[in-house]
Amino acid sequence: MKMNVKLSDLSLRTRLILVFIVILLSLAAINCVQIYLFVGYVKQYNAMMETITLTNTINGELKQQLDNEIRDIAYGRVPFGEGNQYEFLANMRENLNQIEKDDKKGRFVQEISAVRENLSSANDYIDKLGEQIQRNAPADEKNTTYEYITIITDLIDNQVQTLLQSTLNASELSQKSIVTSLKRDITIYIASFIGVIILSFLFAWYISGSFVKPIRALGKKTNEIAEGNLTIGAIAIPSKNEIGDLCRSYNRMFYNLKDIIVNVRNTNDLVVLTSKDIHQSILENRLAGEEVAEATQTISINLHKQDELIRKSASTFDLVFQTFNEILLKTNKIYSHSSEALQTNEEIQQQIKSFEQKFINYDKKLQQINVDLEYIYRSTNHFNEMYRLIRLIAKEPNLLSRQLHNDEEEIKNKTEINRASELFNELYKRSHLTEKETLQTHQRISSIKDQISFYLNDIHESINITEQLKSTFLKKHTITRNEEIEYQRISSHMQEAFKQMESVRQIISEIEYSSKLSKSEVIAIAAMGEEQLTTLEEVSDASYKLVERIQKMKDNIRQFTI
């Protein structure tokens, strides 16, 4: 717990440096292990290649040089003491010793022992050849020794070939082992690298959590303050690093801002109340001034209109007198025309009555025709029934004739029966034609009946229309009579109005004189009211702007919820 608290007290830079150092040390350790293993594989591969090279040297170059040198000594081309045969053997032993030294696992012990024994035998025969040369032994003896040396070198060659084959097999196995180990190490390296990355991510997540959470809480609370919510509390953080200092600074700012907004809100409430009172008083004064100004302006306008109306009335009275006589003449003409219209309406009414009577007579005739058609329709139905009976009677003799025709006992009457059958068939055909004609007649009578019904409906509708026209003309006749009475009343009223207009003309002249005096006084009052109204409007506008600004400030402060 103390370690965690101490770690949280560290600065962000120190935390990041520690995490970076841990990551670098982990990667360095992984790389060192991988390099160490890779160097071991390289050394193993180099030792294997050196063994193959030394084996090839023994098998190829040194053996050939040794054979050539022994042949020259045996043939006397090179003195035995000046030859390099012992040097070649020493090089072979040295290479063989190096191969044995590199073979730490002891894979080539038998092959190396066999080659070493043959090298010792070759050395002995070379010494023997040297003794034979010094004592001038016969050539056959020297050749025999030379042949033994050649056989021994061939054995050395075969054994070295065996050693080389074993070395190649071992190198192939070693190569496969190195490849397998290298793949395994690469897989382990990649897994370790991924593990270091995951561990680094976990370290970063753990370390960043100590400052991401406070910053996130700080951003959230700051957004809420920007939205006007001051009910959020302070951010509690025990760390003493930069994040802790930032959160503590935010807490101090939050409490100071809350105190400032509370004080401003209280002051703003007082200012708003005072401004509202001032604004209300100014509005009342302004309304009173507006009413006075409107009243004076209305009086002035009315007086001006009255003056103009009086002037117009004085000029139009002459026209009224002239037109009044024309109206009387026109009313008399209208009265005469209304009398003529009344007579015309009476004539139209009489014609409508005669037209209505004709329609009634026509309706009666059509009804009688309809009754006759009903009688014909019933007669055709009765005739149709009789036709059906005749048809049935005609069928019975036909059937009887067929039965008689089939009777073997009355063969003699066959001709007469056939003739009777033909007659009945002819009667049947005639009855069938008669049936068709009766059906057609019945259909025509039905269509005529339908048309007569349609015409009867039209006649009834026409009668209804004539009755409506009759009632309309009666109403019009009544209206024209009432108009005639009204025209008579109007003419009497106009004569009375003519007398009253004379008295009104005198009164208008007196009003015109008094309106001129009141107009000058009202103009002076209106000018004073306009000056007062202008002053009140300026004060009211200033007060209104002040109230609006205070209200805006109040709304801005009210959005902070404490």
XYZ file of C-alpha atoms in Angstrom, residues 59 190 210 356 371 433 467 479:
8
model
C 42.348 -36.495 -47.206
C 8.753 -13.436 -30.495
C -3.843 7.053 -11.904
C -101.123 24.620 -64.865
C -105.190 2.417 -67.373
C -94.792 -18.229 -83.990
C -96.490 25.849 -58.514
C -92.914 42.851 -52.679
